[in-house]
Short mmCIF file of C-alpha atoms and ligand atoms in Angstrom, two decimals:
data_model
loop_
_atom_site.label_atom_id
_atom_site.label_comp_id
_atom_site.label_asym_id
_atom_site.label_seq_id
_atom_site.Cartn_x
_atom_site.Cartn_y
_atom_site.Cartn_z
CA MET A 1 7.43 55.50 40.63
CA ASN A 2 7.22 53.16 37.61
CA GLN A 3 9.79 53.64 35.35
CA GLU A 4 8.75 53.82 31.77
CA LYS A 5 10.09 51.08 29.54
CA THR A 6 12.38 51.93 26.85
CA GLN A 7 11.83 50.80 23.43
CA GLY A 8 13.79 47.84 23.62
CA GLN A 9 12.43 46.88 26.42
CA LEU A 10 8.45 47.09 24.78
CA LEU A 11 10.13 45.55 21.32
CA ALA A 12 11.15 42.18 23.57
CA GLU A 13 8.06 42.18 25.49
CA GLN A 14 6.41 42.08 21.45
CA LEU A 15 8.02 39.63 19.79
CA LEU A 16 10.26 37.41 21.93
CA TYR A 17 8.88 34.31 24.11
CA LYS A 18 9.51 32.27 27.51
CA ALA A 19 7.40 30.04 28.65
CA PRO A 20 6.07 31.17 31.87
CA ILE A 21 6.04 29.61 35.25
CA VAL A 22 2.28 28.66 36.32
CA ALA A 23 2.06 29.64 39.43
CA ASP A 24 2.98 33.23 37.78
CA LYS A 25 0.74 32.84 35.54
CA ASP A 26 -2.31 32.10 37.51
CA THR A 27 -2.06 32.79 40.85
CA SER A 28 -5.60 30.75 41.58
CA ALA A 29 -4.39 27.74 40.31
CA VAL A 30 -2.11 27.00 43.85
CA GLU A 31 -5.26 26.31 45.59
CA LEU A 32 -7.00 24.62 43.19
CA ALA A 33 -4.20 22.46 42.39
CA ASN A 34 -3.98 21.15 45.99
CA GLU A 35 -7.54 20.65 46.28
CA PHE A 36 -7.25 18.90 43.05
CA CYS A 37 -4.34 16.62 43.95
CA GLU A 38 -5.98 15.10 47.62
CA GLY A 39 -8.15 13.27 44.94
CA TYR A 40 -5.30 12.36 43.11
CA LYS A 41 -2.61 10.83 46.03
CA VAL A 42 -5.95 8.76 46.99
CA TYR A 43 -5.96 7.43 43.36
CA LEU A 44 -2.59 6.16 43.11
CA ASP A 45 -3.18 4.75 46.40
CA GLU A 46 -5.50 2.54 45.86
CA SER A 47 -4.34 2.05 41.80
CA LYS A 48 -1.01 0.31 42.16
CA THR A 49 -1.63 -2.21 39.63
CA GLU A 50 -3.32 -1.35 36.20
CA ARG A 51 -6.01 -4.14 37.14
CA GLU A 52 -7.04 -1.58 40.30
CA ALA A 53 -6.24 1.50 38.61
CA VAL A 54 -9.32 -0.17 36.50
CA GLU A 55 -11.17 -1.44 39.11
CA TYR A 56 -11.40 2.51 40.71
CA SER A 57 -11.66 4.22 37.88
CA VAL A 58 -14.80 1.79 37.10
CA GLN A 59 -15.64 2.75 41.21
CA LEU A 60 -15.73 6.53 40.29
CA LEU A 61 -17.44 5.95 37.26
CA THR A 62 -20.43 4.08 38.45
CA GLN A 63 -20.92 6.48 40.84
CA ALA A 64 -21.32 9.47 38.31
CA GLY A 65 -23.59 7.55 36.57
CA TYR A 66 -21.78 5.48 33.70
CA LYS A 67 -23.30 2.57 32.52
CA PRO A 68 -21.63 -0.79 31.12
CA PHE A 69 -21.26 -0.75 27.37
CA VAL A 70 -23.74 -3.21 25.18
CA PRO A 71 -22.59 -3.20 21.19
CA GLY A 72 -25.52 -2.61 18.93
CA THR A 73 -27.09 0.29 21.60
CA CYS A 74 -28.11 3.24 19.83
CA TYR A 75 -27.10 5.92 22.12
CA GLN A 76 -28.22 9.45 23.10
CA PRO A 77 -26.45 13.05 23.25
CA GLY A 78 -25.22 12.84 27.28
CA ASP A 79 -25.16 9.56 27.68
CA LYS A 80 -22.27 7.83 29.92
CA ILE A 81 -20.15 4.46 29.20
CA TYR A 82 -18.16 2.49 29.36
CA MET A 83 -15.97 -0.99 28.78
CA VAL A 84 -13.71 -2.87 30.91
CA ASN A 85 -10.76 -4.60 28.32
CA ARG A 86 -9.44 -8.26 30.06
CA GLY A 87 -9.76 -6.16 33.82
CA LYS A 88 -6.62 -3.75 32.66
CA ALA A 89 -7.39 -1.50 30.56
CA LEU A 90 -10.08 1.27 30.46
CA ILE A 91 -12.88 2.69 28.03
CA ALA A 92 -15.03 5.79 29.00
CA ALA A 93 -17.14 7.71 27.22
CA THR A 94 -20.07 10.21 26.80
CA ILE A 95 -22.15 10.66 23.60
CA GLY A 96 -21.73 13.83 21.83
CA SER A 97 -24.74 15.68 20.64
CA TYR A 98 -22.80 15.89 16.92
CA GLY A 99 -23.09 12.90 14.92
CA LEU A 100 -19.97 10.91 15.23
CA GLU A 101 -19.31 11.55 11.66
CA ARG A 102 -17.93 14.55 13.20
CA GLY A 103 -15.43 12.46 15.17
CA ALA A 104 -14.82 12.05 18.88
CA HIS A 105 -12.62 13.64 21.20
CA LEU A 106 -9.85 10.84 22.80
CA ASN A 107 -8.05 11.72 25.62
CA ILE A 108 -5.59 8.78 25.52
CA SER A 109 -2.83 7.59 28.82
CA HIS A 110 -2.47 4.56 30.63
CA ILE A 111 -2.63 2.90 33.81
CA ASP A 112 0.85 0.32 33.92
CA ALA A 113 4.22 1.25 35.59
CA PRO A 114 7.13 -0.10 35.38
CA ARG A 115 7.45 -2.99 38.49
CA ILE A 116 8.72 -5.92 39.77
CA ASP A 117 6.60 -8.79 38.13
CA LEU A 118 7.13 -12.31 39.77
CA LYS A 119 8.26 -15.41 37.49
CA PRO A 120 6.29 -18.22 36.69
CA SER A 121 8.30 -20.25 39.39
CA PRO A 122 9.16 -17.96 42.18
CA LEU A 123 9.60 -19.26 45.51
CA TYR A 124 13.04 -20.57 46.48
CA GLU A 125 15.31 -21.37 49.60
CA SER A 126 18.77 -20.06 49.80
CA ALA A 127 20.66 -19.85 52.79
CA ASP A 128 17.61 -20.18 54.64
CA LEU A 129 15.87 -17.40 53.22
CA ALA A 130 12.90 -17.64 51.49
CA LEU A 131 12.72 -15.76 48.94
CA LEU A 132 11.33 -14.73 44.84
CA LYS A 133 12.57 -14.75 41.82
CA THR A 134 11.21 -11.74 39.48
CA HIS A 135 11.39 -10.48 35.79
CA TYR A 136 11.43 -6.84 36.26
CA TYR A 137 8.98 -5.10 33.66
CA GLY A 138 8.84 -1.74 31.92
CA GLY A 139 12.26 0.34 31.79
CA ILE A 140 13.76 0.54 35.53
CA ARG A 141 17.06 1.83 36.81
CA LYS A 142 17.39 -2.00 39.19
CA TYR A 143 19.53 -0.25 41.48
CA GLN A 144 16.64 2.13 42.48
CA TRP A 145 14.86 -1.42 43.33
CA THR A 146 16.96 -2.68 46.01
CA ALA A 147 16.39 -1.78 50.04
CA THR A 148 13.44 0.01 49.65
CA PRO A 149 9.91 -2.08 51.05
CA LEU A 150 7.88 -3.42 48.04
CA ALA A 151 4.36 -4.57 48.24
CA LEU A 152 2.82 -7.62 46.89
CA HIS A 153 -0.29 -6.91 44.52
CA GLY A 154 -1.56 -9.68 42.09
CA VAL A 155 -4.27 -11.84 41.47
CA VAL A 156 -4.19 -15.80 41.43
CA TYR A 157 -6.62 -17.96 39.80
CA LYS A 158 -6.50 -21.58 41.69
CA ALA A 159 -7.08 -24.70 39.31
CA ASP A 160 -10.73 -24.95 39.53
CA GLY A 161 -10.83 -21.39 38.56
CA GLU A 162 -11.44 -19.27 41.18
CA LYS A 163 -9.78 -15.85 41.69
CA VAL A 164 -8.14 -14.82 44.64
CA VAL A 165 -6.73 -10.97 45.15
CA ILE A 166 -3.52 -10.67 46.36
CA ASN A 167 -2.81 -7.48 48.28
CA ILE A 168 0.00 -7.81 51.13
CA GLY A 169 2.34 -4.55 52.36
CA GLU A 170 -0.95 -1.93 52.04
CA LYS A 171 -2.62 -2.11 55.31
CA PRO A 172 -0.99 -0.99 58.82
CA GLY A 173 0.44 -3.49 59.82
CA ASP A 174 0.50 -5.67 56.90
CA PRO A 175 4.05 -7.04 56.17
CA VAL A 176 6.10 -5.96 53.65
CA PHE A 177 8.94 -7.00 50.91
CA CYS A 178 12.59 -6.21 49.94
CA ILE A 179 15.21 -6.50 47.44
CA THR A 180 18.62 -6.77 49.25
CA ASP A 181 21.71 -5.10 48.19
CA LEU A 182 25.33 -5.71 49.58
CA LEU A 183 26.55 -3.99 52.11
CA PRO A 184 29.28 -1.32 51.46
CA HIS A 185 31.85 -3.20 53.06
CA LEU A 186 31.93 -5.47 50.63
CA GLY A 187 30.82 -3.32 47.86
CA ALA A 188 34.30 -3.63 46.07
CA GLU A 189 33.92 -6.06 43.33
CA GLN A 190 30.38 -4.05 43.13
CA ASN A 191 31.65 -0.87 42.40
CA ALA A 192 33.29 -1.57 39.65
CA ARG A 193 29.93 -2.20 37.76
CA THR A 194 28.69 0.05 35.29
CA LEU A 195 25.95 2.02 37.05
CA LYS A 196 23.20 0.07 34.43
CA GLY A 197 24.30 -3.15 35.63
CA GLY A 198 25.29 -3.03 39.53
CA ILE A 199 22.45 -4.49 39.98
CA THR A 200 21.18 -7.16 37.37
CA GLY A 201 18.45 -8.83 36.39
CA GLU A 202 19.08 -12.50 38.41
CA GLU A 203 19.62 -10.41 41.46
CA LEU A 204 16.11 -8.86 41.67
CA ASN A 205 15.01 -11.49 44.80
CA ILE A 206 12.34 -10.69 47.05
CA LEU A 207 13.32 -11.85 50.96
CA VAL A 208 9.40 -13.28 51.76
CA GLY A 209 10.81 -15.07 54.88
CA GLY A 210 13.20 -16.91 57.41
CA LEU A 211 11.66 -18.98 59.41
CA PRO A 212 11.45 -23.29 59.06
CA TYR A 213 8.23 -25.72 58.90
CA GLU A 214 8.81 -27.77 62.82
CA ASP A 215 9.60 -30.65 61.20
CA GLU A 216 12.88 -31.04 59.87
CA ALA A 217 11.97 -34.11 58.01
CA VAL A 218 11.66 -31.76 55.24
CA LYS A 219 13.86 -30.21 52.78
CA GLU A 220 13.41 -27.08 51.94
CA ARG A 221 11.90 -26.45 55.76
CA VAL A 222 12.01 -22.50 55.09
CA LYS A 223 10.14 -22.20 51.47
CA LEU A 224 7.08 -24.63 52.88
CA MET A 225 7.15 -21.72 56.00
CA ALA A 226 6.46 -19.57 53.24
CA MET A 227 4.00 -21.81 50.82
CA LYS A 228 2.09 -21.61 54.22
CA LEU A 229 1.39 -18.60 55.11
CA LEU A 230 0.12 -17.27 51.74
CA ASN A 231 -1.98 -20.88 51.47
CA GLU A 232 -3.26 -20.28 55.23
CA ARG A 233 -4.02 -16.52 53.48
CA TYR A 234 -5.09 -17.23 50.26
CA GLY A 235 -6.06 -20.71 50.70
CA ILE A 236 -2.90 -21.19 46.95
CA THR A 237 -0.16 -23.42 46.18
CA GLU A 238 3.01 -23.24 44.05
CA ARG A 239 1.50 -24.95 41.32
CA ASP A 240 -1.13 -21.38 41.44
CA PHE A 241 1.59 -19.11 40.66
CA ALA A 242 1.92 -20.39 36.73
CA ARG A 243 -1.29 -18.82 36.50
CA ALA A 244 -0.89 -15.63 38.62
CA GLU A 245 -0.27 -12.10 37.85
CA ILE A 246 1.89 -10.95 40.67
CA GLU A 247 3.77 -8.28 41.21
CA ALA A 248 5.76 -6.12 43.35
CA VAL A 249 5.55 -2.09 43.66
CA PRO A 250 6.75 0.34 45.98
CA ALA A 251 4.91 -0.21 49.72
CA GLN A 252 5.30 4.05 49.94
CA LYS A 253 2.09 5.92 49.79
CA ALA A 254 1.46 9.51 47.85
CA ALA A 255 2.53 12.35 49.76
CA ASP A 256 3.61 15.61 49.52
CA VAL A 257 6.84 16.81 48.67
CA GLY A 258 8.25 20.32 49.60
CA LEU A 259 8.43 22.22 52.11
CA ASP A 260 5.65 24.01 49.82
CA ARG A 261 3.69 21.06 49.44
CA SER A 262 4.26 21.76 45.85
CA PHE A 263 4.95 18.41 44.45
CA VAL A 264 3.87 15.28 44.63
CA GLY A 265 5.67 11.95 45.04
CA ALA A 266 4.53 9.15 44.41
CA TYR A 267 5.29 5.34 42.44
CA GLY A 268 2.96 4.88 38.78
CA GLN A 269 2.89 8.26 38.85
CA ASP A 270 3.66 7.62 34.76
CA ASP A 271 1.30 7.33 33.98
CA ARG A 272 -1.82 7.66 35.87
CA VAL A 273 -0.93 11.04 36.59
CA ASP A 274 -2.46 11.69 33.51
CA ALA A 275 -4.56 8.60 33.49
CA TYR A 276 -6.04 10.27 36.90
CA ALA A 277 -6.41 13.55 34.67
CA ALA A 278 -8.26 13.15 32.25
CA LEU A 279 -10.35 10.57 34.16
CA ILE A 280 -11.76 13.03 36.10
CA ALA A 281 -12.59 15.60 33.24
CA GLU A 282 -13.65 13.08 31.52
CA ILE A 283 -16.74 12.30 34.51
CA GLU A 284 -17.36 15.82 34.82
CA VAL A 285 -18.42 16.54 31.00
CA LYS A 286 -21.88 17.43 31.22
CA ASN A 287 -23.55 16.75 27.17
CA PRO A 288 -20.64 17.68 25.29
CA ALA A 289 -20.73 18.53 21.74
CA PHE A 290 -18.20 15.92 20.17
CA THR A 291 -18.63 12.32 21.54
CA THR A 292 -15.74 12.17 24.53
CA ILE A 293 -13.55 8.95 25.13
CA CYS A 294 -11.08 8.34 27.76
CA VAL A 295 -8.76 5.52 27.33
CA LEU A 296 -7.10 4.33 30.61
CA ALA A 297 -4.10 1.47 28.64
CA ASP A 298 -2.14 -0.79 29.94
CA LYS A 299 0.89 -2.18 28.65
CA GLU A 300 2.26 0.97 27.62
CA GLU A 301 6.11 0.21 29.55
CA THR A 302 6.41 -2.34 27.59
CA GLY A 303 5.78 -1.24 23.78
CA SER A 304 1.83 -1.64 23.63
CA ASP A 305 1.92 -5.02 22.65
CA GLY A 306 -1.24 -7.41 23.50
CA ALA A 307 -5.07 -6.98 24.14
CA THR A 308 -4.99 -4.65 26.17
CA GLY A 309 -2.01 -2.91 24.52
CA LEU A 310 -2.68 0.45 22.33
CA GLN A 311 -1.40 -1.71 19.02
CA GLY A 312 -4.72 -3.78 19.99
CA MET A 313 -7.93 -3.15 18.62
CA TYR A 314 -10.07 -2.84 21.52
CA VAL A 315 -10.10 1.05 21.33
CA PHE A 316 -11.45 1.14 17.70
CA HIS A 317 -13.64 -1.87 17.46
CA PHE A 318 -14.87 0.15 20.66
CA MET A 319 -15.21 3.04 17.94
CA GLN A 320 -16.72 0.80 15.51
CA GLN A 321 -19.04 -0.96 17.13
CA LEU A 322 -20.70 2.56 18.77
CA CYS A 323 -20.43 3.74 14.99
CA ALA A 324 -22.20 1.23 13.40
CA ALA A 325 -25.04 0.94 16.43
CA HIS A 326 -25.48 4.95 15.09
CA GLY A 327 -25.11 3.91 11.54
CA VAL A 328 -21.96 6.19 11.14
CA ASP A 329 -19.24 5.13 8.47
CA SER A 330 -15.94 4.45 11.13
CA ILE A 331 -13.44 5.71 8.67
CA THR A 332 -15.03 9.23 8.65
CA CYS A 333 -15.46 9.28 12.42
CA PHE A 334 -11.83 8.25 12.66
CA GLN A 335 -10.75 11.18 9.87
CA ALA A 336 -12.92 13.68 11.81
CA SER A 337 -11.62 12.63 15.58
CA LYS A 338 -8.63 13.99 17.97
CA CYS A 339 -7.09 13.01 20.10
CA LEU A 340 -4.21 13.99 23.43
CA SER A 341 -2.40 11.06 23.33
CA ALA A 342 -1.63 11.84 27.42
CA ASP A 343 1.68 11.13 28.77
CA VAL A 344 4.15 12.08 31.33
CA SER A 345 7.65 13.90 29.74
CA ALA A 346 10.91 14.38 31.25
CA ALA A 347 10.83 16.85 33.45
CA PHE A 348 14.41 19.50 33.68
CA ASP A 349 16.72 18.76 36.45
CA PRO A 350 19.35 20.73 36.99
CA THR A 351 21.62 18.23 38.90
CA PHE A 352 21.68 16.51 35.71
CA ALA A 353 21.46 19.36 33.11
CA LYS A 354 23.20 17.72 30.93
CA ALA A 355 20.54 15.45 29.53
CA PHE A 356 18.67 18.34 28.27
CA ASP A 357 18.40 21.03 25.98
CA PRO A 358 17.18 23.89 28.41
CA LEU A 359 15.33 25.74 25.58
CA ASN A 360 13.19 22.32 24.32
CA SER A 361 12.96 19.95 27.62
CA THR A 362 9.66 20.75 29.72
CA TYR A 363 9.59 21.92 33.37
CA ALA A 364 8.30 21.00 36.62
CA GLY A 365 5.50 23.92 36.93
CA LYS A 366 5.09 25.36 33.67
CA GLY A 367 1.99 23.33 32.92
CA LEU A 368 1.50 21.28 30.44
CA ALA A 369 4.04 19.91 28.43
CA LEU A 370 2.93 19.41 24.65
CA CYS A 371 5.71 17.39 22.54
CA ARG A 372 5.35 17.34 18.51
CA TYR A 373 7.59 14.20 18.64
CA VAL A 374 8.88 12.08 20.61
CA GLY A 375 10.92 8.92 19.22
CA SER A 376 14.53 8.85 18.49
CA ALA A 377 17.40 9.00 16.30
CA GLY A 378 15.85 11.35 13.99
CA LYS A 379 12.57 11.43 15.58
CA VAL A 380 12.55 7.55 14.68
CA GLY A 381 9.27 6.05 15.76
CA THR A 382 6.76 9.13 15.96
CA ASN A 383 3.99 10.48 15.53
CA ASP A 384 4.63 14.01 14.38
CA ALA A 385 1.72 16.33 15.27
CA GLY A 386 1.76 18.86 11.90
CA ALA A 387 1.74 22.61 12.51
CA GLU A 388 -2.48 22.33 12.09
CA LEU A 389 -2.84 20.10 14.61
CA MET A 390 -0.29 22.13 17.34
CA THR A 391 -2.87 25.07 16.12
CA TYR A 392 -5.74 24.09 16.91
CA PHE A 393 -5.10 22.96 20.00
CA THR A 394 -2.88 25.83 21.66
CA LYS A 395 -5.45 28.04 20.32
CA LEU A 396 -7.93 25.82 22.84
CA PHE A 397 -5.44 25.73 25.82
CA ASP A 398 -4.91 29.67 25.40
CA ASP A 399 -8.73 30.00 25.51
CA HIS A 400 -9.09 28.11 28.10
CA ASP A 401 -6.22 29.49 30.67
CA VAL A 402 -4.45 26.49 30.38
CA VAL A 403 -1.07 26.86 30.57
CA TRP A 404 1.05 24.95 28.79
CA GLN A 405 5.15 24.36 27.23
CA THR A 406 6.39 22.85 24.89
CA GLY A 407 9.65 20.17 24.63
CA GLU A 408 11.55 17.59 24.28
CA MET A 409 12.68 14.25 25.90
CA GLY A 410 16.07 15.33 26.33
CA ARG A 411 19.17 15.95 24.46
CA VAL A 412 19.32 15.03 20.86
CA ASP A 413 20.37 11.44 20.32
CA LEU A 414 21.29 10.79 23.58
CA GLY A 415 17.60 8.34 24.01
CA GLY A 416 14.69 9.04 23.93
CA GLY A 417 10.97 7.06 24.63
CA GLY A 418 8.00 6.22 22.62
CA THR A 419 4.48 6.79 23.71
CA VAL A 420 1.04 4.94 22.29
CA SER A 421 0.43 8.76 20.09
CA LYS A 422 1.66 6.30 16.79
CA TYR A 423 -0.79 3.88 16.97
CA VAL A 424 -3.90 6.19 17.42
CA SER A 425 -3.13 8.21 14.33
CA LYS A 426 -2.02 5.12 12.08
CA HIS A 427 -6.20 4.78 12.39
CA ASP A 428 -6.12 8.63 10.24
CA ILE A 429 -6.77 10.17 14.22
CA ASP A 430 -4.81 13.59 14.63
CA THR A 431 -3.16 13.13 17.65
CA LEU A 432 -0.95 14.87 19.42
CA ASP A 433 1.19 14.20 22.51
CA VAL A 434 0.86 15.85 26.29
CA GLY A 435 1.35 15.07 29.01
CA VAL A 436 3.22 16.04 32.86
CA PRO A 437 6.23 16.90 33.24
CA VAL A 438 7.70 13.82 35.95
CA LEU A 439 11.70 14.19 38.20
CA SER A 440 12.81 10.80 38.34
CA MET A 441 10.49 8.47 36.00
CA HIS A 442 10.10 5.01 36.33
CA SER A 443 11.56 5.41 39.86
CA PRO A 444 9.71 3.95 43.09
CA PHE A 445 9.04 7.49 43.92
CA GLU A 446 8.26 9.89 41.15
CA ILE A 447 7.78 13.21 41.80
CA THR A 448 5.30 15.72 39.49
CA SER A 449 4.41 19.44 40.14
CA LYS A 450 0.38 19.54 41.32
CA LEU A 451 -0.17 23.20 39.12
CA ASP A 452 1.20 20.41 36.19
CA VAL A 453 -1.45 17.88 37.44
CA TYR A 454 -4.31 20.40 37.79
CA MET A 455 -3.03 22.13 34.36
CA ALA A 456 -3.34 18.82 32.09
CA TYR A 457 -6.84 18.07 34.03
CA LYS A 458 -8.27 21.13 32.83
CA ALA A 459 -6.33 20.49 28.84
CA PHE A 460 -8.37 17.39 28.90
CA LYS A 461 -11.51 19.48 30.68
CA ALA A 462 -11.02 21.68 27.19
CA PHE A 463 -10.40 19.06 24.87
CA ASN A 464 -13.68 17.41 26.02
CA GLU A 465 -15.97 20.41 26.52
CA THR A 466 -15.25 22.61 23.07
CA LYS A 467 -17.76 23.03 20.66
CA GLU A 468 -14.70 22.70 18.03
MN1 MN B 1 3.96 6.45 30.35
MN1 MN B 2 6.66 5.27 30.84
#
């Protein structure tokens, strides 16, 4: 028998708010999220570098009928176009029925991820081992990257300009590589280091070989053997490393995590989780009112510099060229545009609860995270989304059953982080930070809730399809 609610209970229901978990709020989402994440796991395994993410994304776009963007073309509503920037960043767009003077709807995420890059002269021999010197990319906790299987991905251009694609450690039967660590028995001195200094940058050396070339007249026989094997496989010589981009990434494939399989565990989910969700939402949009623009950016993890980062102009040049071909003033278009700047947020971790304000944290399983500001030390370095923009997006998400939560990155003054949002809003484009919460962010095995991944997709889809 139902017990009557007290007056206080009714009032609390009316006035107070606690963000629900998605599984309670939308029970049908569990199955849909599981389905959605099957494609997502494939995307992660096929896209372990920014270049691979671009290539795989272009495959999906091409299958969906997208055509390469041709500057100067006046497109028709519903037309689908894409543009690759230097093989490392990607823009996909669907032309809207509204003119560009009413603005575009942008979903921006990034496809670079923290990793271990080879130095320009990487290969050396020491103690009869062949090793590679590295320089890490992005904010890693270095101790997490030792004693775990790594794969090598990248491109090398030979002296004559021929491009060679490197991929070792992914296919069944491939060897993998590893950064070694000291055994605990001899760890007394290393144990006294801080966690941050437990492994130093110059200690991130990758083991690649141990057999000598048979000719004893040669000085560095193990190094020569490693180079010979690379030459046999790819036709490259040691000098070609100078032109190469080779990245060591975890060899592990994406996996379901948990007895209930409620999480995805994988390398590179920051920020390929938002990238995949936004890409699928872009591909699925048909005849939108506003022109939709999905950007998969590079270089976010190192500050968005360079021609493929969001501090560069390629996205805005693309919009300017699109506007020019349609006879629309691009400034008018920018001013009327809106952007979801998607990047992962830190999921509250009960094991490290002290790092968070529980009231203002984002949680795995509570849906898409809306972060009005990022930055650090008094909101420095942030795009701070205004109340009007928050109202626009929260109404949109509520109307489309997107489960969302708000929060910020950890305890005040503990640290913080930046995203690309401020590089978009400086062009006079209203921008809000959103993203999927991640546990163990920037580690070789990051964790996301499938329900949050699905809610991110639903949010991008709602933004693409709205007429307002
Ligand atoms: Mn990120
Ligand atoms: Mn990151």
